[in-house]
Short mmCIF file of C-alpha atoms in Angstrom, two decimals:
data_model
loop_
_atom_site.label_atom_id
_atom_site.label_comp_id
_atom_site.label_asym_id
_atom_site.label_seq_id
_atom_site.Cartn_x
_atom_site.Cartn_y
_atom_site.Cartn_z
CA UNK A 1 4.51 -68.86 196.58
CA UNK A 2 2.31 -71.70 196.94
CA UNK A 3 2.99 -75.02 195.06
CA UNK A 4 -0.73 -74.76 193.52
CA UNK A 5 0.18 -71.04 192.17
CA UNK A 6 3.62 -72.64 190.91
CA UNK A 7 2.35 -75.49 189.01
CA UNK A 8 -0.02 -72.84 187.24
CA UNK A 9 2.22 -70.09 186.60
CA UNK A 10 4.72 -73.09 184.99
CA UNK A 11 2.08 -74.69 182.49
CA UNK A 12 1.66 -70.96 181.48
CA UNK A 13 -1.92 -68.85 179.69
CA UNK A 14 -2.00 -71.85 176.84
CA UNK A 15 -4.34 -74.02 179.78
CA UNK A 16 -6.05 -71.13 180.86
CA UNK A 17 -9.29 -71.67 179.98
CA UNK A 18 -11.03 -67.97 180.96
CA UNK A 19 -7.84 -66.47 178.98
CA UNK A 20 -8.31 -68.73 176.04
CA UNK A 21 -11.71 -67.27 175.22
CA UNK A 22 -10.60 -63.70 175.61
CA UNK A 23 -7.75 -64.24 173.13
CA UNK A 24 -10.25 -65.80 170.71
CA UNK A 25 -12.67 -63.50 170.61
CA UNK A 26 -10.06 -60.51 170.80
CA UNK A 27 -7.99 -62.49 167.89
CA UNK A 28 -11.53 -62.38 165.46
CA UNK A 29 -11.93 -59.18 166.64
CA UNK A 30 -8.52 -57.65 165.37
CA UNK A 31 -9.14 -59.46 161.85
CA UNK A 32 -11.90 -57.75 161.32
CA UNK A 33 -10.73 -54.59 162.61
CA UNK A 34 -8.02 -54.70 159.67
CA UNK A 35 -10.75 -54.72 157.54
CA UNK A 36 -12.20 -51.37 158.54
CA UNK A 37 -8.62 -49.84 159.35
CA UNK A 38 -8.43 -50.36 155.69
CA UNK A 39 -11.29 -50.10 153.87
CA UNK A 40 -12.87 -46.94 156.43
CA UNK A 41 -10.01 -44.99 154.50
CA UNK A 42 -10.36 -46.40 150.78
CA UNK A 43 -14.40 -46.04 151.48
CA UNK A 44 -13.83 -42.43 151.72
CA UNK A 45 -11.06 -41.65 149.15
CA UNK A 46 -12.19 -43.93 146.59
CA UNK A 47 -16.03 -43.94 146.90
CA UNK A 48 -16.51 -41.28 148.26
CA UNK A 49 -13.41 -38.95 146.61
CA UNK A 50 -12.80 -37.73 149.80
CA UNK A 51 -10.58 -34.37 150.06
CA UNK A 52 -6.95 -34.20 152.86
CA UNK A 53 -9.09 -32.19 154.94
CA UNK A 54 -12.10 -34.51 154.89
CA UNK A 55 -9.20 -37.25 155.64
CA UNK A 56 -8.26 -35.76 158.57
CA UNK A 57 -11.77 -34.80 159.98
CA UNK A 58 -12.62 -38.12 159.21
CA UNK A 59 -9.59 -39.65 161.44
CA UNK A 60 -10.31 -37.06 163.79
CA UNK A 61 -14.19 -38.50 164.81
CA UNK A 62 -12.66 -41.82 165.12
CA UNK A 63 -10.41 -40.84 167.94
CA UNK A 64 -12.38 -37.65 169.21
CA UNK A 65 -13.95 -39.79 171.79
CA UNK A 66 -11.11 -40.81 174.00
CA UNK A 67 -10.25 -36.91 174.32
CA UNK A 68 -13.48 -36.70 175.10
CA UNK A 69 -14.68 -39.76 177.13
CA UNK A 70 -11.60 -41.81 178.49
CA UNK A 71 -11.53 -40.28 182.26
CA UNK A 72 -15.37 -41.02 182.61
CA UNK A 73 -14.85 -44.49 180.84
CA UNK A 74 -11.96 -44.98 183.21
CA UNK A 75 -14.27 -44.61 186.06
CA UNK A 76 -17.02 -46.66 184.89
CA UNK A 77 -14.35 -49.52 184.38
CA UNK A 78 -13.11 -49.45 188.14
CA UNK A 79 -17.12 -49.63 189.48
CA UNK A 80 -18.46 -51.59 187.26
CA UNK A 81 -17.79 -55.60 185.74
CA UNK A 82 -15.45 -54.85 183.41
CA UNK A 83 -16.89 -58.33 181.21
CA UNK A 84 -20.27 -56.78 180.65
CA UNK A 85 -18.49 -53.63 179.05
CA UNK A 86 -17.01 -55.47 176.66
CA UNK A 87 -19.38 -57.41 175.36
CA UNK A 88 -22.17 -54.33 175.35
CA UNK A 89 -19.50 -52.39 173.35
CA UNK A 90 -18.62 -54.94 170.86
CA UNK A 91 -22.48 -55.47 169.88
CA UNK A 92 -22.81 -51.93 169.56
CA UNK A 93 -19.73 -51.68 167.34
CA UNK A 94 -21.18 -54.78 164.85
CA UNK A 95 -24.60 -52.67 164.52
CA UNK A 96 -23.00 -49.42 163.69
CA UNK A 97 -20.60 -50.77 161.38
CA UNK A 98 -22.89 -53.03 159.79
CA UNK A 99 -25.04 -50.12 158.25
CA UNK A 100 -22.19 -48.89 155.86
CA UNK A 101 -22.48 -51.27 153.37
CA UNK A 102 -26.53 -51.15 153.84
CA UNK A 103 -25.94 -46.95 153.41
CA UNK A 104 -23.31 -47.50 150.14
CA UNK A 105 -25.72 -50.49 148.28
CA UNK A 106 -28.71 -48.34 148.70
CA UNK A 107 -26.71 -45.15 147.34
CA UNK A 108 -27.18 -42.93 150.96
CA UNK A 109 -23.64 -43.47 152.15
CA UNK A 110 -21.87 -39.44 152.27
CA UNK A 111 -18.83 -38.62 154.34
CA UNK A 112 -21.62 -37.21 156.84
CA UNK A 113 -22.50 -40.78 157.58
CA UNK A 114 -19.14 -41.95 158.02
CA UNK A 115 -18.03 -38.89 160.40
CA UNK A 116 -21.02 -40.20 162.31
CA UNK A 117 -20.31 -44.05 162.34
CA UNK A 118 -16.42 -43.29 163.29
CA UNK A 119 -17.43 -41.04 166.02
CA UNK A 120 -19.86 -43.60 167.19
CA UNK A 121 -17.38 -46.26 166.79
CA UNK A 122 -14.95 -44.58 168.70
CA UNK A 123 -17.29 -43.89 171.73
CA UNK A 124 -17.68 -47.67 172.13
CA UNK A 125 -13.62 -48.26 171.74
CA UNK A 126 -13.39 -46.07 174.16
CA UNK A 127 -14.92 -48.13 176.81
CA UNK A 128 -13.94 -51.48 174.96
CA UNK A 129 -10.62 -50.59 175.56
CA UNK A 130 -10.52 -49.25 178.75
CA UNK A 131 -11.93 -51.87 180.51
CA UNK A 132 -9.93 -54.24 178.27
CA UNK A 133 -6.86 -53.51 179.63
CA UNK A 134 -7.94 -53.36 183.09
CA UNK A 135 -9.84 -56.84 182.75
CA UNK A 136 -6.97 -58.60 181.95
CA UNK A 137 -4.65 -58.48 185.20
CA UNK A 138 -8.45 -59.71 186.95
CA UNK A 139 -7.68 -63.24 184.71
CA UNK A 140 -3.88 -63.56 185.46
CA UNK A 141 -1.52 -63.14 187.75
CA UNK A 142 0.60 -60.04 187.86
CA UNK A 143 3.90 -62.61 186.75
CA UNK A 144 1.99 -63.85 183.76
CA UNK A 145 1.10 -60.44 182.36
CA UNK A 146 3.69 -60.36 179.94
CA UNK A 147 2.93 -63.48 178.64
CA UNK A 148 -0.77 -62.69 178.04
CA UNK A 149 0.32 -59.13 176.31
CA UNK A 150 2.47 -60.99 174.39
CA UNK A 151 0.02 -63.43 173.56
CA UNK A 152 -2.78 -61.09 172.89
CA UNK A 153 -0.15 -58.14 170.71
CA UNK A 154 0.96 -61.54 168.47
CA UNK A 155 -3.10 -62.20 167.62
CA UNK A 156 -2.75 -58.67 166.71
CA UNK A 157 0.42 -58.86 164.83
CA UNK A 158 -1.29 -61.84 162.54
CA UNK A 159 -4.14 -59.75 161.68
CA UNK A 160 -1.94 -56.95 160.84
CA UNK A 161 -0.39 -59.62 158.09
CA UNK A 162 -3.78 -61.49 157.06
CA UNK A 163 -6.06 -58.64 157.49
CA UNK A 164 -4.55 -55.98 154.74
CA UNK A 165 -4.63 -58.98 152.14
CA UNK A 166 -8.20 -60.23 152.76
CA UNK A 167 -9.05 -56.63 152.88
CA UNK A 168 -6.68 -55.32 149.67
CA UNK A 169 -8.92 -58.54 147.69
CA UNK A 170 -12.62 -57.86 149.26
CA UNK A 171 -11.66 -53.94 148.39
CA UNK A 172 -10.87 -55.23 145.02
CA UNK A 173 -13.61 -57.38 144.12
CA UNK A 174 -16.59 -56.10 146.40
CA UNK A 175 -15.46 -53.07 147.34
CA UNK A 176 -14.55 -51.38 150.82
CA UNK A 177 -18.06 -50.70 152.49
CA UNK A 178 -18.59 -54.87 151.86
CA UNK A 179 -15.21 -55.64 153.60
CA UNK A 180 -16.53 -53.44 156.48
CA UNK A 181 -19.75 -55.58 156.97
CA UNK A 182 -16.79 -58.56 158.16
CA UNK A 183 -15.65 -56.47 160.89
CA UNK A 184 -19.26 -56.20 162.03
CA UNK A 185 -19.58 -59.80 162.08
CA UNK A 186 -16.07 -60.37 163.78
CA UNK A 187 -17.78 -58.11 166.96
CA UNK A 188 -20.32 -60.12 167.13
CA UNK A 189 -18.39 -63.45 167.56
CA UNK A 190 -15.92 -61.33 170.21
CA UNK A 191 -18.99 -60.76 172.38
CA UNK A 192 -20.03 -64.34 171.92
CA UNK A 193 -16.25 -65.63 173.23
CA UNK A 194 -16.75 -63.02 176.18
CA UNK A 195 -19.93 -64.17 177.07
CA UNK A 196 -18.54 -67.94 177.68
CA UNK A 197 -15.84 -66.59 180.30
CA UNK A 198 -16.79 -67.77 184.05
CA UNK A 199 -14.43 -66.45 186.15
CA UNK A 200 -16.28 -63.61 188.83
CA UNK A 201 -14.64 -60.31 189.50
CA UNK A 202 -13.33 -59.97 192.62
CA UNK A 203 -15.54 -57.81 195.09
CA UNK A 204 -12.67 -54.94 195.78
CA UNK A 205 -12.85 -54.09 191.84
CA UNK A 206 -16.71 -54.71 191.38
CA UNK A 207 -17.68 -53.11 194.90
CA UNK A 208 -15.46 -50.28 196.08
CA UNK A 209 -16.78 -47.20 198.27
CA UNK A 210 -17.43 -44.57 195.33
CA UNK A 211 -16.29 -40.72 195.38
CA UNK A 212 -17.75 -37.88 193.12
CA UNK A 213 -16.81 -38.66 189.43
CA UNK A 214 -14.47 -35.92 189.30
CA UNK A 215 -12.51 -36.46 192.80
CA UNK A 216 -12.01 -40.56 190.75
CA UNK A 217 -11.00 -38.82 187.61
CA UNK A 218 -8.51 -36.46 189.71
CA UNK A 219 -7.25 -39.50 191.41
CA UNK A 220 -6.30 -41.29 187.94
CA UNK A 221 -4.72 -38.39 186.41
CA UNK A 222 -2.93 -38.53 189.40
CA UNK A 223 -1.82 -41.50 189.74
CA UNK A 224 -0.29 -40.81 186.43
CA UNK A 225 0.98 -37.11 186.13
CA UNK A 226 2.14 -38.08 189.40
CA UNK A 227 4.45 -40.98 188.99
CA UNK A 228 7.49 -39.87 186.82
CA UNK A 229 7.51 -43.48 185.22
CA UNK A 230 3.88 -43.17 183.78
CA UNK A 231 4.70 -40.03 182.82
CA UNK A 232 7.08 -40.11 180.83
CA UNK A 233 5.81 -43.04 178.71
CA UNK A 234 2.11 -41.09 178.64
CA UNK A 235 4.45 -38.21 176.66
CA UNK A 236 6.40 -40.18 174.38
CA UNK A 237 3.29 -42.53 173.55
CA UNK A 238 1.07 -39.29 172.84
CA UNK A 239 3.97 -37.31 170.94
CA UNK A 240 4.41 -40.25 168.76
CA UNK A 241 0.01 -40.85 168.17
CA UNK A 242 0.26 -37.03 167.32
CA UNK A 243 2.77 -37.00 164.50
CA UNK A 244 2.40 -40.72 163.35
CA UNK A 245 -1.56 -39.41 162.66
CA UNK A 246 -0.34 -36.41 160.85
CA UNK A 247 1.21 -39.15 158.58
CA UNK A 248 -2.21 -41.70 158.35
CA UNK A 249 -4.55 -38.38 157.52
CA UNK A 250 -2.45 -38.55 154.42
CA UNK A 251 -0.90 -41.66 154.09
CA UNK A 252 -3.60 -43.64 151.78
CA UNK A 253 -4.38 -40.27 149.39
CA UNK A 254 -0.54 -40.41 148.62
CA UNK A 255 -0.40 -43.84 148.06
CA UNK A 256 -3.37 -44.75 145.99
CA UNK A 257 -3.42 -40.65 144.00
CA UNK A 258 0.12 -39.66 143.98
CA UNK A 259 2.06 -43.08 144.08
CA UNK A 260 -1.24 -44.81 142.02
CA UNK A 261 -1.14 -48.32 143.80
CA UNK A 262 -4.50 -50.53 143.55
CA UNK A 263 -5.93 -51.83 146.85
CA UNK A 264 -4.73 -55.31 145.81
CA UNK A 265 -1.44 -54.48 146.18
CA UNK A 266 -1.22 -52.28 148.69
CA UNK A 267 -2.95 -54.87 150.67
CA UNK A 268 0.00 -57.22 150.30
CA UNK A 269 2.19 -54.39 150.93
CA UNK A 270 0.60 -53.86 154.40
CA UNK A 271 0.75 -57.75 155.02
CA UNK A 272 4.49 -57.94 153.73
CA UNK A 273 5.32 -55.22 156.50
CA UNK A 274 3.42 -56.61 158.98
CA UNK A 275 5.01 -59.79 159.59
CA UNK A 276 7.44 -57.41 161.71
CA UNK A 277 4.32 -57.40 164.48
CA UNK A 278 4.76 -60.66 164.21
CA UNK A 279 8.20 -60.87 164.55
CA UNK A 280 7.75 -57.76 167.42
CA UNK A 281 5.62 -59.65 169.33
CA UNK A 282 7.24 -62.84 169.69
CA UNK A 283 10.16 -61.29 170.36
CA UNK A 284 9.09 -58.82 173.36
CA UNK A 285 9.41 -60.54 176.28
CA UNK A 286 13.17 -62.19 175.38
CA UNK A 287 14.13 -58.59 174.49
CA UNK A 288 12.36 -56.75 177.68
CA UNK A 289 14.35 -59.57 179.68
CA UNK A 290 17.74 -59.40 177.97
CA UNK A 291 17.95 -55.47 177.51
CA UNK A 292 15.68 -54.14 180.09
CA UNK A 293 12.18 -52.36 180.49
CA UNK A 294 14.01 -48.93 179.93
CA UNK A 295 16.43 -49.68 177.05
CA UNK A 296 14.05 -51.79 175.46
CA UNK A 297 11.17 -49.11 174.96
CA UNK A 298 13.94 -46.58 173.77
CA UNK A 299 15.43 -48.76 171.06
CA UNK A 300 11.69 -49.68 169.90
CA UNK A 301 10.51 -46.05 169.90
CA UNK A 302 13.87 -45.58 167.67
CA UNK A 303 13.03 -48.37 165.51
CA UNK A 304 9.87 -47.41 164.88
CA UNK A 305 10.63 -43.71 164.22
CA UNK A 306 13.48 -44.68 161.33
CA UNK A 307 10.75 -46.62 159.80
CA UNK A 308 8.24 -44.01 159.38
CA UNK A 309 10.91 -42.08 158.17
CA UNK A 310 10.86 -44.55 154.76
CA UNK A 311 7.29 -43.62 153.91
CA UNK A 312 7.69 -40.08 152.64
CA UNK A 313 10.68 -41.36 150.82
CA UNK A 314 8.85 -43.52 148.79
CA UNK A 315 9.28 -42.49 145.54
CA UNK A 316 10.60 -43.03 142.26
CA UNK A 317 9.78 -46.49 140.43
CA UNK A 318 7.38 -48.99 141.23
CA UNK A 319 10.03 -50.74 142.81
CA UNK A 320 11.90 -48.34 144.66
CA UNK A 321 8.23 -47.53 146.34
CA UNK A 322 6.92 -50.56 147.21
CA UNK A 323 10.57 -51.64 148.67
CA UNK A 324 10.55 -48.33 150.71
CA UNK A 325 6.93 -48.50 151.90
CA UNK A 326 6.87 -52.37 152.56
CA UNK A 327 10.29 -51.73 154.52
CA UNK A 328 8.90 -48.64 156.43
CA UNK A 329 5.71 -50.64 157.45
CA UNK A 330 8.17 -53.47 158.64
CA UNK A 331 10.04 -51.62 160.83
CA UNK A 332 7.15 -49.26 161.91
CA UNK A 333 4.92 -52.56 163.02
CA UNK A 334 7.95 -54.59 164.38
CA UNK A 335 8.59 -51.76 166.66
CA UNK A 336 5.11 -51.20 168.08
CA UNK A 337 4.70 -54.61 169.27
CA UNK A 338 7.86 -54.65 171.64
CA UNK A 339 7.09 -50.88 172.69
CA UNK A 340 3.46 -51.39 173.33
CA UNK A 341 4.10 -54.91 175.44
CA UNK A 342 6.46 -53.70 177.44
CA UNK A 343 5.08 -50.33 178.40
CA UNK A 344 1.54 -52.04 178.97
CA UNK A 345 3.26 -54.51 181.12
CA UNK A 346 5.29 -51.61 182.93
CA UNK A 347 1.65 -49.78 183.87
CA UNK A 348 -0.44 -52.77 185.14
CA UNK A 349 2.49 -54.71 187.04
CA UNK A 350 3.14 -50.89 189.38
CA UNK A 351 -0.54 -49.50 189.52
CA UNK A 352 -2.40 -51.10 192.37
CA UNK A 353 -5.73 -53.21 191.10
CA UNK A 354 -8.23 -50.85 191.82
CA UNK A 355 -6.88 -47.92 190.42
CA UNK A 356 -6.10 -50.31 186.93
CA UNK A 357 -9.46 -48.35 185.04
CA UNK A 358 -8.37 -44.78 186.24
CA UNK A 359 -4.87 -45.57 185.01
CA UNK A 360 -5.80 -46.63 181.84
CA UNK A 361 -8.34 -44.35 181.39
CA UNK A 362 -5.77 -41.68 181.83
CA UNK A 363 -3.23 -43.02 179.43
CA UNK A 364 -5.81 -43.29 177.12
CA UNK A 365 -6.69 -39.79 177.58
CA UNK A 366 -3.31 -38.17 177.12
CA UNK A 367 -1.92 -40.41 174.60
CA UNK A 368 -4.95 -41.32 172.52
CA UNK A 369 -6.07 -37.52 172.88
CA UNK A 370 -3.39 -36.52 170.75
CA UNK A 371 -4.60 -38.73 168.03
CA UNK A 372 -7.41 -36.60 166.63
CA UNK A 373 -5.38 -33.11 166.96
CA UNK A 374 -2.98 -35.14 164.82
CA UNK A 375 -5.56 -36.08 162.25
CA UNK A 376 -6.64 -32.66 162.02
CA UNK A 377 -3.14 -31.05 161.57
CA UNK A 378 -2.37 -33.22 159.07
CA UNK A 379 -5.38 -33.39 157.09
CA UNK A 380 -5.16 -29.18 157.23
CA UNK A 381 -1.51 -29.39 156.54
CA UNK A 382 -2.13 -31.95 153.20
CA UNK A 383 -4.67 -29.50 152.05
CA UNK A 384 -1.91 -26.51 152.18
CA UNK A 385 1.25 -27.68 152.11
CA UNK A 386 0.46 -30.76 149.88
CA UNK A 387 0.23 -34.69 151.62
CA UNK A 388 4.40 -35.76 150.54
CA UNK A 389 5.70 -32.62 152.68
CA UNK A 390 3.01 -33.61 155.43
CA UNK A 391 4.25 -37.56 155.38
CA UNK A 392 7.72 -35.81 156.48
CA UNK A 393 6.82 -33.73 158.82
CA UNK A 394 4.89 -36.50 160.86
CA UNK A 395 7.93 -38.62 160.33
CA UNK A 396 10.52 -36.08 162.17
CA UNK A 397 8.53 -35.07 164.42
CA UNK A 398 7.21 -39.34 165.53
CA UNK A 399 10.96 -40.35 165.61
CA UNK A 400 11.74 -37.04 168.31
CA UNK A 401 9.18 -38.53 170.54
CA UNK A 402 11.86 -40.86 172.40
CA UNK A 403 13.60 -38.16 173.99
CA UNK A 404 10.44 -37.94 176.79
CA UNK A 405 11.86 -41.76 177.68
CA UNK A 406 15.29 -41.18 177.25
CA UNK A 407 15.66 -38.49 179.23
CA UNK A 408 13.66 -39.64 182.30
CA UNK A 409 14.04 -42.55 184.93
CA UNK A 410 12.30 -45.47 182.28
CA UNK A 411 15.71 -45.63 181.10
CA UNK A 412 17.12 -47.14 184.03
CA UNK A 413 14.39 -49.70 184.27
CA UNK A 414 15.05 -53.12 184.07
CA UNK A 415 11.90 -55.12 184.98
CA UNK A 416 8.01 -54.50 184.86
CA UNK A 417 7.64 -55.15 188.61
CA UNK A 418 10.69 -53.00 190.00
CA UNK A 419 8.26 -50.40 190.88
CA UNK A 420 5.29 -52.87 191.78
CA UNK A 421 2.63 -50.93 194.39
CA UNK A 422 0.64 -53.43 196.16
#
């Protein structure tokens, strides 16, 4: 290693300039997005007196799009500037999202609108994300990817704490569709932090000899159907999305009907329970280090599972269920942090740089896929079975997911690079 690469991998991401902007527009960005992830849902069931079913159609549109989209978006992200994606999508996200609270102060906002604006909104995530991922190992160096995952899951761990309570008192006061017009304005700074980054994509990622769309989609899935490792984390990650969204299709009709708790405080509930992202995040990399890639993503996936299991047993006083759901969301968030850093990590350090849009594209597809079949079961299940019997079933069946990791050669894992393909 050469002393110039030394001296920059010691003063660490906090004097990287190019990396700097993309964590501060991608650290607005997830403070607004709180605001949506939590007034989308209380638009709906309080404005709109939205039904379980409705819930879960409406959860469903919002992650359609990467069953739909992610192995084309995946392409497009390995031929294309990855930069220019993200800023096109984050524009288009601040002008969709902007028109809910023009529909819902001129009296045209229906749950028609919103299927459409979550589907939309989704289409452009899909893309944003995709070429998120596979943007950031072009800024770093494959040794300081943990760092910036840490770095970049802890901005999302603090707008997982501020976000619910500047959200729970705009909900309050202005209502949700206002709080949503934030978000919009969050993309547009994003776009505006993206646009000041200077650093050129190397020619092998921009310019690459290009198959038929399908034979580079084939080659993606490939690359992770094919690779045990991958595998196994695409399963538990998707079995997990499936039954943790047969819990959110419910999870705000039982809490605000059945349980009765104002947006105010179930904003500071959220924020309460979310300083374990915080606490998750900071604490990845020591943990990934000291445990182990394997271990580590086992006992988060355990973690996280024992939380969820708290929300459906939220009941009883006031104070038994804000305790339970408050501790449930602590546990749940802690967990996702030190799972999702780790296994990120894991993909981009052994999947070779110009397969990095393909590879996420596919993980997006099979474990983000799962996300609107969940939405749909549980919104059907709420409207049949009722939403408290649905909560559990999403619980039992998110904590099972860690036997895909368990049982498979992750566990045995002790660094992100031990399987590194150049």
């Amino acid at each position: 290693m050469s002393e110039t690469r030394t001296s920059r991998l010691a003063a660490g991401l906090g004097r990287h300039p190019d990396f700097l902007k993309l964590w501060a527009g991608e650290t607005i960005s997830l403070v607004g997005s709180q605001l949506t992830l939590f007034a989308l849902p209380l638009t709906a069931v309080i404005w709109l007196h939205a039904s379980p079913l409705e819930m879960g159609v409406l959860g469903a549109l919002q992650f359609a799009p990467f069953l739909l989209l992610s192995l084309v978006a995946g392409v497009w992200a390995d031929r294309l500037p990855r930069r220019p994606i993200l800023i096109v999508a984050n524009v288009g996200r601040a002008v969709l999202l902007g028109t809910v609270p023009v529909m819902a102060i001129t009296g045209w906002l229906t749950m028609g609108y919103l299927y459409v604006i979550a589907f939309g909104v989704g289409i452009l995530t899909v893309f944003f994300d995709v070429a998120y991922q596979s943007y950031l190992p072009v800024l770093v160096t494959r040794e300081q990817l943990v760092e910036g995952n840490s770095k970049l899951e802890a901005s999302n761990s603090v707008a997982q704490i501020t976000g619910p309570v500047l959200a729970g008192g705009l909900v309050q006061i202005l209502t949700a569709p206002i709080a949503i017009a934030l978000d919009a304005a969050s993309f547009l700074i994003s776009a505006f932090c993206l646009s000041l980054i200077r650093r050129r994509e190397t020619a092998p990622i921009v310019s690459r000899p290009q198959q038929p769309l399908w034979s580079e989609i084939r080659e993606g899935l490939g690359v992770v159907i094919g690779n045990p490792v991958l595998r196994s984390i695409a399963a538990c990650t998707g079995t997990n999305n499936f039954f943790s969204n047969i819990r959110f299709a419910v999870l705000t009709i039982y809490i605000v009907r059945e349980v009765g708790i104002e947006p105010g405080l179930l904003g500071v509930i959220f924020a309460i329970g979310s300083v374990g992202a915080l606490i998750g995040a900071l604490l990845a990399s020591s943990i990934a280090r000291r445990w182990g890639v394997g271990p580590t993503l086992i006992l988060a996936s355990l973690i996280g599972g024992i939380g969820a299991l708290a929300l459906p047993a939220a009941q009883g006083t006031i104070t038994v269920v804000v305790s339970l759901l408050t501790l449930g969301i602590f546990l749940n968030s802690g967990a996702n942090p030190i799972y999702n850093i780790t296994q990120v990590s894991l993909r981009q350090a052994i999947t070779p740089y110009h397969l990095q849009g393909r590879m996420n594209a596919s993980m997006r597809f099979l474990v983000w896929g799962t996300i609107p079949l969940g939405s749909l079961v549980g919104g059907a299940l709420g409207q049949l079975i009722g939403v408290h019997t649905t909560l559990a079933i999403g619980a039992v069946g998110g904590l099972l997911s860690v036997i895909w990791v368990f049982f498979s050669p992750v566990r045995g894992l002790t660094h992100p690079t031990d399987q590194a393909d150049d």
